[in-house]
Amino acid sequence: MTDTLPILVAGGGIGGLTAALSLARSGHAVQVLEKASRLGEIGAGIQLGPNAFHVFDRLGIGERARAMAVFIDSLLLMDAMEDGEICRIPLGQDFRARFGNPYAVIHRGDLHGVILQACEANPLIRLRTSSEVVDYEQDSGSVTAILASGERVHGTALVGADGLWSNIRRRVVNDGMPRVSGHTTYRSVIPTEMMPEDLRWNAATLWAGPKCHIVHYPLSGWKSFNLVVTYHNDAPEPVAGKSVDQEEVMRGFEHVCDRARSIISHGRDWKLWVLCDRDPVQQWQDGRVVLLGDAAHPMMQYMAQGACMAMEDAVALGDAVAAQPARIEDGFADYVARRCLRTARVQLQSRWMGEHVYHPDGAHAALRNGIMRAKSPEQWYDAIEWLYGGAQNGAGEHPMARRQAAE
Ligand SMILES: Cc1cc2nc3c(=O)[nH]c(=O)nc-3n(C[C@H](O)[C@H](O)[C@H](O)COP(=O)(O)OP(=O)(O)OC[C@H]3O[C@@H](n4cnc5c(N)ncnc54)[C@H](O)[C@@H]3O)c2cc1C
């Protein structure tokens, strides 16, 4: 079935493009309206849980995504004060067998590129850049997206995948500005040879310290390392992608062990973000308009799930719309019902992880270490089953029915 008018998607990030692909695969013409002058992603890494690979498999891009990914052996938690391992979650065969897919890390540009290529190859998808959606109007049968240029673009429905600062959300939810967390994140990608040899671990490593942490993992076939360091310095204003010098990055890490601090000294071309999120809401829909990804549920990065959730949303949206061919509003309502509590849980738990796992101090940190050290791999797998493994993720059937990952 192809509608006369396309479904409009505001935003060509990971969420918007995945939504376009998912809707097109169920037979809908889609037009993506992206604000930027080119489609792309920032130069940094991203972690992908098995739930992301369930999505790729559903959308027919699993093999291409796997070809770009680095399959790490473990999630490793280090104490940034004592320079010692707290715990390690193995990601080998037992993990893959349990969750039906691997855990991996990937360059954002590579991930976005895989999804973009699939969109470009789909004749039902039209991609437009330099097209910021500033507002919309709707009647009982259609939606009009109003662009910053004044142009009016007609569609059968509108998906707001326009990120943290979503214009579409302003109309649908109207809940003001995002919450400024006060956590400042600095990102750098360095060639592998610049990473100290004794730290070139095949793991997503987190060094947790009081009000600060450092994350590193290999990228792009081990050609580079992704460094992400965060300092809870109560920064009052949102900032995105500002260049900063090494001294500024070092400032929040005076108190951590030498080895953890030395990682930062190897970074270069640091960029700064002051992170924001929002409280969960259930109001994602206004008739023929619906939200997806960060526009619907912006979250802290501490579960490494924002993009994974956006991609799960996309598959759930495609499924829900396909199941309600006569009334797209009803499909949107089913999609929201299926997604909003799961994403609310990830939003709230991400905040909780920042406070109780990433940034505690003193007795609070000792308690974290004690609790986390005591868990066996099986206990860890039980604890994350709800996130990676179940059939309730809105991204389709249980993955084990389709794939026993063997990478
Ligand atoms: C430090 C950090 C680390 C992270 N690590 C991970 C991780 O390891 N794993 C993970 O899954 N997630 C991670 N995330 C979260 C992830 O980056 C986001 O959740 C994800 O990128 C959201 O995708 P999106 O498409 O919804 O929004 P965005 O990526 O923000 O894309 C929105 C798009 O819409 C465009 N746009 C904006 N406004 C308009 C408009 N009005 N009209 C048209 N276009 C518009 C933008 O230009 C952009 O292209 C991390 C986030 C941070 C900050």
Short mmCIF file of C-alpha atoms and ligand atoms in Angstrom, two decimals:
data_model
loop_
_atom_site.label_atom_id
_atom_site.label_comp_id
_atom_site.label_asym_id
_atom_site.label_seq_id
_atom_site.Cartn_x
_atom_site.Cartn_y
_atom_site.Cartn_z
CA MET A 1 0.00 0.00 0.00
CA THR A 2 1.36 3.43 -0.88
CA ASP A 3 -0.42 6.52 0.41
CA THR A 4 -0.93 9.40 -1.99
CA LEU A 5 0.78 11.70 0.47
CA PRO A 6 3.99 10.62 2.21
CA ILE A 7 4.49 10.27 5.94
CA LEU A 8 6.74 13.18 6.89
CA VAL A 9 9.64 12.63 9.28
CA ALA A 10 11.21 15.74 10.85
CA GLY A 11 14.89 14.93 11.53
CA GLY A 12 17.38 12.73 9.70
CA GLY A 13 19.37 11.48 12.71
CA ILE A 14 19.63 7.84 13.70
CA GLY A 15 16.01 7.85 14.95
CA GLY A 16 14.48 9.65 11.96
CA LEU A 17 16.26 7.60 9.30
CA THR A 18 15.46 4.32 11.06
CA ALA A 19 11.81 5.40 11.27
CA ALA A 20 11.82 6.21 7.54
CA LEU A 21 13.22 2.77 6.76
CA SER A 22 10.76 0.99 9.02
CA LEU A 23 7.72 2.88 7.61
CA ALA A 24 8.87 2.35 4.02
CA ARG A 25 9.32 -1.36 4.63
CA SER A 26 5.65 -1.53 5.53
CA GLY A 27 4.76 0.11 2.22
CA HIS A 28 4.49 3.83 3.04
CA ALA A 29 6.05 6.64 1.06
CA VAL A 30 8.18 8.73 3.43
CA GLN A 31 9.74 12.16 3.17
CA VAL A 32 12.52 13.03 5.63
CA LEU A 33 12.96 16.74 6.36
CA GLU A 34 16.37 17.42 7.89
CA LYS A 35 17.39 20.82 9.20
CA ALA A 36 21.15 20.50 8.52
CA SER A 37 22.62 21.08 5.07
CA ARG A 38 23.89 17.49 4.97
CA LEU A 39 22.89 14.21 6.55
CA GLY A 40 25.46 12.91 9.01
CA GLU A 41 26.51 12.28 12.60
CA ILE A 42 29.16 13.66 14.94
CA GLY A 43 32.63 12.04 14.90
CA ALA A 44 32.38 9.86 17.99
CA GLY A 45 31.57 6.32 19.02
CA ILE A 46 28.40 4.72 20.28
CA GLN A 47 27.67 1.50 22.17
CA LEU A 48 25.03 -0.85 20.83
CA GLY A 49 23.27 -3.41 23.00
CA PRO A 50 21.81 -6.59 21.50
CA ASN A 51 18.49 -4.74 21.22
CA ALA A 52 20.03 -2.52 18.52
CA PHE A 53 21.01 -5.59 16.52
CA HIS A 54 17.47 -6.98 16.87
CA VAL A 55 16.36 -3.77 15.11
CA PHE A 56 19.00 -4.05 12.38
CA ASP A 57 17.91 -7.62 11.68
CA ARG A 58 14.27 -6.58 11.44
CA LEU A 59 15.19 -3.84 8.95
CA GLY A 60 17.47 -5.99 6.83
CA ILE A 61 20.68 -4.10 7.67
CA GLY A 62 22.09 -6.48 10.30
CA GLU A 63 24.99 -7.75 8.23
CA ARG A 64 26.10 -4.28 7.12
CA ALA A 65 25.93 -2.97 10.68
CA ARG A 66 27.88 -5.97 11.98
CA ALA A 67 30.58 -5.35 9.38
CA MET A 68 31.18 -1.85 10.83
CA ALA A 69 31.14 -2.83 14.51
CA VAL A 70 33.85 -3.83 16.97
CA PHE A 71 32.71 -6.79 19.09
CA ILE A 72 34.08 -6.15 22.55
CA ASP A 73 34.71 -8.91 25.10
CA SER A 74 33.34 -7.22 28.20
CA LEU A 75 31.86 -4.22 29.94
CA LEU A 76 34.54 -3.31 32.46
CA LEU A 77 34.05 -1.13 35.54
CA MET A 78 37.24 0.33 37.08
CA ASP A 79 37.60 2.34 40.27
CA ALA A 80 39.16 5.64 39.19
CA MET A 81 40.41 6.34 42.74
CA GLU A 82 42.00 2.99 43.56
CA ASP A 83 43.04 1.97 40.00
CA GLY A 84 41.44 -1.44 40.41
CA GLU A 85 38.81 -3.52 38.64
CA ILE A 86 35.38 -3.44 40.30
CA CYS A 87 33.61 -5.88 38.00
CA ARG A 88 33.39 -7.17 34.45
CA ILE A 89 30.34 -8.33 32.51
CA PRO A 90 31.47 -10.87 29.90
CA LEU A 91 29.97 -10.41 26.43
CA GLY A 92 31.07 -13.72 24.91
CA GLN A 93 29.12 -16.70 23.72
CA ASP A 94 26.96 -17.04 26.86
CA PHE A 95 25.85 -13.41 26.56
CA ARG A 96 25.08 -13.76 22.85
CA ALA A 97 23.22 -17.00 23.34
CA ARG A 98 21.18 -15.47 26.16
CA PHE A 99 20.23 -12.28 24.30
CA GLY A 100 20.28 -13.50 20.71
CA ASN A 101 22.74 -10.87 19.51
CA PRO A 102 26.10 -9.35 20.46
CA TYR A 103 27.06 -6.14 22.28
CA ALA A 104 29.25 -3.92 20.12
CA VAL A 105 30.73 -0.46 19.65
CA ILE A 106 30.66 1.47 16.41
CA HIS A 107 31.56 4.84 14.96
CA ARG A 108 28.43 7.00 14.78
CA GLY A 109 29.22 8.01 11.22
CA ASP A 110 29.43 4.34 10.18
CA LEU A 111 26.13 3.51 11.87
CA HIS A 112 24.35 6.51 10.39
CA GLY A 113 25.91 5.64 7.00
CA VAL A 114 24.51 2.10 7.04
CA ILE A 115 20.98 3.37 7.78
CA LEU A 116 21.32 6.23 5.28
CA GLN A 117 22.44 3.89 2.49
CA ALA A 118 19.43 1.66 3.10
CA CYS A 119 17.16 4.73 2.95
CA GLU A 120 18.80 5.96 -0.27
CA ALA A 121 18.28 2.55 -1.84
CA ASN A 122 14.57 2.51 -0.97
CA PRO A 123 12.46 4.13 -3.71
CA LEU A 124 9.71 4.99 -1.21
CA ILE A 125 12.01 7.31 0.78
CA ARG A 126 12.81 10.89 -0.18
CA LEU A 127 15.49 12.72 1.80
CA ARG A 128 15.58 16.52 1.98
CA THR A 129 18.22 18.61 3.73
CA SER A 130 18.16 22.31 4.75
CA SER A 131 14.51 21.75 5.72
CA GLU A 132 13.91 22.74 9.33
CA VAL A 133 10.36 22.02 10.45
CA VAL A 134 9.28 24.90 12.67
CA ASP A 135 5.58 24.10 13.07
CA TYR A 136 2.71 22.05 11.70
CA GLU A 137 -1.01 22.20 10.97
CA GLN A 138 -3.37 19.25 10.60
CA ASP A 139 -6.93 18.41 9.62
CA SER A 140 -8.82 15.13 9.69
CA GLY A 141 -6.95 13.68 6.69
CA SER A 142 -3.51 15.29 6.45
CA VAL A 143 -0.67 17.23 8.05
CA THR A 144 1.24 20.25 6.78
CA ALA A 145 4.82 20.73 7.99
CA ILE A 146 5.85 24.37 7.97
CA LEU A 147 9.52 24.90 7.20
CA ALA A 148 11.76 27.73 8.40
CA SER A 149 11.81 28.98 4.78
CA GLY A 150 8.00 29.34 4.88
CA GLU A 151 7.51 26.39 2.53
CA ARG A 152 4.57 24.13 3.41
CA VAL A 153 5.06 20.37 2.90
CA HIS A 154 1.98 18.14 2.89
CA GLY A 155 1.86 14.64 4.29
CA THR A 156 -0.52 12.08 5.63
CA ALA A 157 1.15 12.25 9.08
CA LEU A 158 4.24 13.70 10.78
CA VAL A 159 6.84 11.96 12.94
CA GLY A 160 8.85 14.35 15.13
CA ALA A 161 12.33 12.79 15.26
CA ASP A 162 13.97 16.18 15.66
CA GLY A 163 16.00 15.45 18.77
CA LEU A 164 16.47 17.06 22.17
CA TRP A 165 15.43 20.56 21.06
CA SER A 166 12.43 19.30 19.08
CA ASN A 167 10.11 21.93 17.59
CA ILE A 168 7.47 19.25 17.18
CA ARG A 169 7.59 18.39 20.88
CA ARG A 170 7.04 22.05 21.72
CA ARG A 171 3.61 21.76 20.06
CA VAL A 172 2.75 18.20 21.17
CA VAL A 173 3.88 18.31 24.81
CA ASN A 174 4.71 21.96 25.50
CA ASP A 175 6.80 21.14 28.59
CA GLY A 176 9.40 23.90 28.29
CA MET A 177 13.15 23.52 28.05
CA PRO A 178 14.99 20.22 28.71
CA ARG A 179 16.47 19.75 32.21
CA VAL A 180 20.13 20.83 32.33
CA SER A 181 21.84 18.02 34.25
CA GLY A 182 24.98 19.94 35.23
CA HIS A 183 27.08 17.07 33.83
CA THR A 184 29.70 18.20 31.31
CA THR A 185 30.93 15.62 28.78
CA TYR A 186 34.08 15.95 26.69
CA ARG A 187 34.62 13.74 23.64
CA SER A 188 37.73 12.88 21.63
CA VAL A 189 38.62 10.16 19.10
CA ILE A 190 42.34 9.30 18.91
CA PRO A 191 44.33 6.95 16.67
CA THR A 192 44.92 3.61 18.46
CA GLU A 193 48.68 4.19 18.54
CA MET A 194 48.09 7.23 20.78
CA MET A 195 46.28 5.10 23.37
CA PRO A 196 48.75 3.69 25.97
CA GLU A 197 49.40 0.04 25.08
CA ASP A 198 48.45 -1.22 28.54
CA LEU A 199 45.01 0.36 28.13
CA ARG A 200 44.14 -0.99 24.67
CA TRP A 201 41.49 -3.26 26.11
CA ASN A 202 38.81 -4.93 24.01
CA ALA A 203 36.17 -3.66 26.40
CA ALA A 204 33.86 -0.74 26.91
CA THR A 205 35.72 0.52 29.97
CA LEU A 206 34.26 2.86 32.56
CA TRP A 207 36.51 4.46 35.20
CA ALA A 208 34.14 5.68 37.89
CA GLY A 209 35.22 8.43 40.31
CA PRO A 210 33.59 11.00 42.60
CA LYS A 211 31.52 13.32 40.39
CA CYS A 212 33.46 12.23 37.31
CA HIS A 213 34.10 9.30 35.00
CA ILE A 214 36.05 8.25 31.91
CA VAL A 215 34.86 5.86 29.18
CA HIS A 216 37.01 4.36 26.42
CA TYR A 217 36.64 1.69 23.75
CA PRO A 218 38.12 0.79 20.35
CA LEU A 219 36.43 1.88 17.11
CA SER A 220 36.53 1.41 13.35
CA GLY A 221 38.36 -1.94 13.14
CA TRP A 222 40.67 -0.88 16.02
CA LYS A 223 41.97 2.10 14.03
CA SER A 224 40.93 4.51 16.77
CA PHE A 225 39.81 4.84 20.38
CA ASN A 226 36.77 6.71 21.58
CA LEU A 227 37.32 8.76 24.74
CA VAL A 228 34.37 10.23 26.62
CA VAL A 229 35.02 11.92 29.95
CA THR A 230 32.36 13.49 32.13
CA TYR A 231 32.57 15.85 35.05
CA HIS A 232 29.57 16.71 37.22
CA ASN A 233 30.44 20.37 37.67
CA ASP A 234 26.89 21.75 37.94
CA ALA A 235 27.25 23.52 34.58
CA PRO A 236 24.16 25.75 34.39
CA GLU A 237 23.65 26.14 30.62
CA PRO A 238 23.23 23.61 27.79
CA VAL A 239 26.22 23.51 25.41
CA ALA A 240 26.70 21.30 22.34
CA GLY A 241 29.96 20.50 20.57
CA LYS A 242 32.13 23.46 21.74
CA SER A 243 35.90 23.00 21.20
CA VAL A 244 37.90 23.12 24.46
CA ASP A 245 41.55 22.71 25.40
CA GLN A 246 43.18 19.86 27.32
CA GLU A 247 43.63 21.88 30.54
CA GLU A 248 39.92 22.48 30.79
CA VAL A 249 39.20 18.75 30.41
CA MET A 250 41.86 17.85 33.01
CA ARG A 251 40.39 20.26 35.55
CA GLY A 252 37.66 17.88 36.74
CA PHE A 253 40.05 14.95 37.20
CA GLU A 254 42.69 16.24 39.64
CA HIS A 255 41.51 13.75 42.28
CA VAL A 256 41.57 10.47 40.28
CA CYS A 257 44.46 7.96 40.02
CA ASP A 258 47.39 8.62 37.67
CA ARG A 259 46.45 5.95 35.15
CA ALA A 260 42.90 7.25 34.76
CA ARG A 261 44.18 10.84 34.44
CA SER A 262 46.79 9.79 31.90
CA ILE A 263 44.03 8.64 29.53
CA ILE A 264 42.82 12.22 29.26
CA SER A 265 46.32 13.47 28.48
CA HIS A 266 46.22 11.40 25.26
CA GLY A 267 43.04 13.06 23.98
CA ARG A 268 43.03 15.79 21.35
CA ASP A 269 40.49 18.06 19.63
CA TRP A 270 38.21 17.81 22.65
CA LYS A 271 34.60 18.90 22.25
CA LEU A 272 32.27 19.73 25.13
CA TRP A 273 28.57 19.04 25.74
CA VAL A 274 26.52 19.96 28.80
CA LEU A 275 24.02 17.13 28.99
CA CYS A 276 20.27 17.51 29.23
CA ASP A 277 17.36 15.12 29.65
CA ARG A 278 13.69 15.29 30.55
CA ASP A 279 11.24 13.66 32.89
CA PRO A 280 9.25 10.94 31.12
CA VAL A 281 5.85 11.92 29.68
CA GLN A 282 3.12 9.81 28.09
CA GLN A 283 1.81 12.54 25.79
CA TRP A 284 3.74 11.80 22.58
CA GLN A 285 0.88 12.20 20.15
CA ASP A 286 -1.29 14.96 18.73
CA GLY A 287 -3.64 13.31 16.22
CA ARG A 288 -1.57 12.62 13.08
CA VAL A 289 1.65 13.83 14.72
CA VAL A 290 3.83 11.68 16.95
CA LEU A 291 7.27 11.89 18.61
CA LEU A 292 10.19 9.44 18.39
CA GLY A 293 13.71 9.12 19.81
CA ASP A 294 15.24 12.00 21.78
CA ALA A 295 12.28 14.21 20.86
CA ALA A 296 10.06 11.84 22.87
CA HIS A 297 12.36 10.63 25.64
CA PRO A 298 15.75 12.39 25.90
CA MET A 299 17.91 10.62 28.47
CA MET A 300 21.32 10.73 30.11
CA GLN A 301 23.86 8.47 28.37
CA TYR A 302 24.53 6.27 31.39
CA MET A 303 22.80 3.18 30.04
CA ALA A 304 24.16 3.79 26.51
CA GLN A 305 20.62 3.40 25.21
CA GLY A 306 19.35 6.70 23.69
CA ALA A 307 19.98 5.68 20.10
CA CYS A 308 19.02 2.05 20.79
CA MET A 309 15.67 3.27 22.14
CA ALA A 310 15.17 5.56 19.13
CA MET A 311 15.75 2.60 16.80
CA GLU A 312 13.42 0.35 18.79
CA ASP A 313 10.81 3.14 18.56
CA ALA A 314 11.23 3.12 14.79
CA VAL A 315 10.48 -0.58 14.42
CA ALA A 316 7.53 -0.38 16.83
CA LEU A 317 6.17 2.60 14.86
CA GLY A 318 6.43 0.76 11.53
CA ASP A 319 4.69 -2.30 13.01
CA ALA A 320 1.92 -0.28 14.64
CA VAL A 321 1.17 1.75 11.51
CA ALA A 322 1.16 -1.40 9.36
CA ALA A 323 -1.34 -3.00 11.73
CA GLN A 324 -3.79 -0.04 11.41
CA PRO A 325 -3.83 0.68 7.67
CA ALA A 326 -7.16 2.55 7.78
CA ARG A 327 -6.41 4.94 10.68
CA ILE A 328 -2.88 6.16 11.16
CA GLU A 329 -3.82 7.96 14.41
CA ASP A 330 -4.78 4.61 15.94
CA GLY A 331 -1.47 3.12 14.80
CA PHE A 332 0.33 6.04 16.46
CA ALA A 333 -1.64 5.51 19.69
CA ASP A 334 -0.69 1.82 19.73
CA TYR A 335 2.95 2.73 19.16
CA VAL A 336 2.94 5.21 22.06
CA ALA A 337 1.26 2.69 24.37
CA ARG A 338 3.87 0.12 23.44
CA ARG A 339 6.88 2.36 23.90
CA CYS A 340 6.34 4.98 26.55
CA LEU A 341 6.75 2.98 29.75
CA ARG A 342 9.78 1.09 28.52
CA THR A 343 11.54 4.30 27.50
CA ALA A 344 10.46 5.97 30.77
CA ARG A 345 12.20 3.18 32.65
CA VAL A 346 15.40 3.71 30.67
CA GLN A 347 15.23 7.51 31.19
CA LEU A 348 14.85 7.19 34.95
CA GLN A 349 17.32 4.34 35.35
CA SER A 350 19.93 6.28 33.33
CA ARG A 351 19.73 9.13 35.87
CA TRP A 352 19.92 6.60 38.71
CA MET A 353 23.05 5.02 37.21
CA GLY A 354 24.75 8.41 37.02
CA GLU A 355 24.19 8.96 40.72
CA HIS A 356 24.77 5.46 42.11
CA VAL A 357 27.21 3.81 39.67
CA TYR A 358 29.14 6.49 37.75
CA HIS A 359 29.72 9.26 40.28
CA PRO A 360 29.52 8.16 43.94
CA ASP A 361 32.15 9.03 46.53
CA GLY A 362 33.34 7.57 49.87
CA ALA A 363 31.03 5.04 51.53
CA HIS A 364 28.57 5.36 48.65
CA ALA A 365 31.33 4.25 46.23
CA ALA A 366 32.45 1.45 48.56
CA LEU A 367 28.86 0.20 48.68
CA ARG A 368 28.68 0.28 44.87
CA ASN A 369 31.92 -1.70 44.66
CA GLY A 370 30.71 -4.28 47.16
CA ILE A 371 27.34 -4.82 45.46
CA MET A 372 28.73 -4.91 41.94
CA ARG A 373 31.68 -7.19 42.78
CA ALA A 374 29.37 -9.76 44.34
CA LYS A 375 27.35 -10.38 41.17
CA SER A 376 28.05 -13.40 38.94
CA PRO A 377 27.75 -13.07 35.13
CA GLU A 378 24.41 -14.91 35.31
CA GLN A 379 23.13 -12.43 37.89
CA TRP A 380 24.17 -9.56 35.62
CA TYR A 381 22.38 -11.20 32.69
CA ASP A 382 19.24 -11.62 34.80
CA ALA A 383 19.43 -7.94 35.78
CA ILE A 384 19.57 -6.73 32.16
CA GLU A 385 17.18 -9.27 30.65
CA TRP A 386 14.36 -6.70 30.59
CA LEU A 387 16.47 -4.39 28.43
CA TYR A 388 18.20 -6.67 25.95
CA GLY A 389 16.28 -9.88 25.77
CA GLY A 390 12.54 -9.82 26.12
CA ALA A 391 9.76 -9.86 23.59
CA GLN A 392 8.29 -6.72 25.20
CA ASN A 393 10.78 -4.29 23.71
CA GLY A 394 8.42 -3.10 21.01
CA ALA A 395 10.94 -4.08 18.36
CA GLY A 396 9.23 -7.30 17.38
CA GLU A 397 9.38 -10.95 18.21
CA HIS A 398 11.95 -12.48 20.52
CA PRO A 399 15.28 -12.39 18.69
CA MET A 400 16.10 -15.97 19.58
CA ALA A 401 13.40 -17.04 17.16
CA ARG A 402 15.37 -15.54 14.31
CA ARG A 403 19.03 -15.61 15.04
CA GLN A 404 21.61 -17.34 17.14
CA ALA A 405 24.44 -14.86 16.90
CA ALA A 406 27.74 -16.49 16.18
CA GLU A 407 30.06 -13.56 15.55
C1 LIG B 1 27.83 11.61 25.46
C2 LIG B 1 26.74 10.76 24.88
C3 LIG B 1 26.96 9.41 24.69
C4 LIG B 1 25.95 8.60 24.18
N1 LIG B 1 26.19 7.27 24.02
C5 LIG B 1 25.20 6.47 23.55
C6 LIG B 1 25.43 5.07 23.39
O1 LIG B 1 26.54 4.59 23.67
N2 LIG B 1 24.42 4.29 22.93
C7 LIG B 1 23.18 4.83 22.60
O2 LIG B 1 22.29 4.08 22.17
N3 LIG B 1 22.94 6.16 22.73
C8 LIG B 1 23.91 6.98 23.19
N4 LIG B 1 23.68 8.32 23.32
C9 LIG B 1 22.34 8.88 22.97
C10 LIG B 1 22.16 9.08 21.46
O3 LIG B 1 23.22 9.85 20.94
C11 LIG B 1 20.84 9.78 21.17
O4 LIG B 1 19.83 9.26 21.99
C12 LIG B 1 20.44 9.60 19.71
O5 LIG B 1 21.41 10.17 18.87
C13 LIG B 1 19.06 10.22 19.44
O6 LIG B 1 18.78 10.12 18.07
P1 LIG B 1 17.60 10.99 17.44
O7 LIG B 1 17.60 10.68 15.99
O8 LIG B 1 16.36 10.83 18.22
O9 LIG B 1 18.05 12.50 17.69
P2 LIG B 1 19.28 13.30 17.09
O10 LIG B 1 20.47 12.43 16.96
O11 LIG B 1 19.42 14.54 17.89
O12 LIG B 1 18.82 13.68 15.61
C14 LIG B 1 17.89 14.71 15.38
C15 LIG B 1 18.06 15.17 13.93
O13 LIG B 1 17.03 16.12 13.64
C16 LIG B 1 17.60 17.28 13.07
N5 LIG B 1 16.70 18.36 13.47
C17 LIG B 1 16.67 19.01 14.66
N6 LIG B 1 15.63 19.87 14.68
C18 LIG B 1 15.02 19.75 13.48
C19 LIG B 1 13.86 20.35 12.91
N7 LIG B 1 13.12 21.23 13.60
N8 LIG B 1 13.48 20.00 11.66
C20 LIG B 1 14.19 19.08 10.96
N9 LIG B 1 15.30 18.49 11.46
C21 LIG B 1 15.68 18.79 12.71
C22 LIG B 1 19.00 17.35 13.62
O14 LIG B 1 19.83 18.12 12.76
C23 LIG B 1 19.38 15.88 13.66
O15 LIG B 1 19.87 15.43 12.43
C24 LIG B 1 24.67 9.16 23.84
C25 LIG B 1 24.45 10.53 24.00
C26 LIG B 1 25.48 11.32 24.53
C27 LIG B 1 25.20 12.78 24.71
#
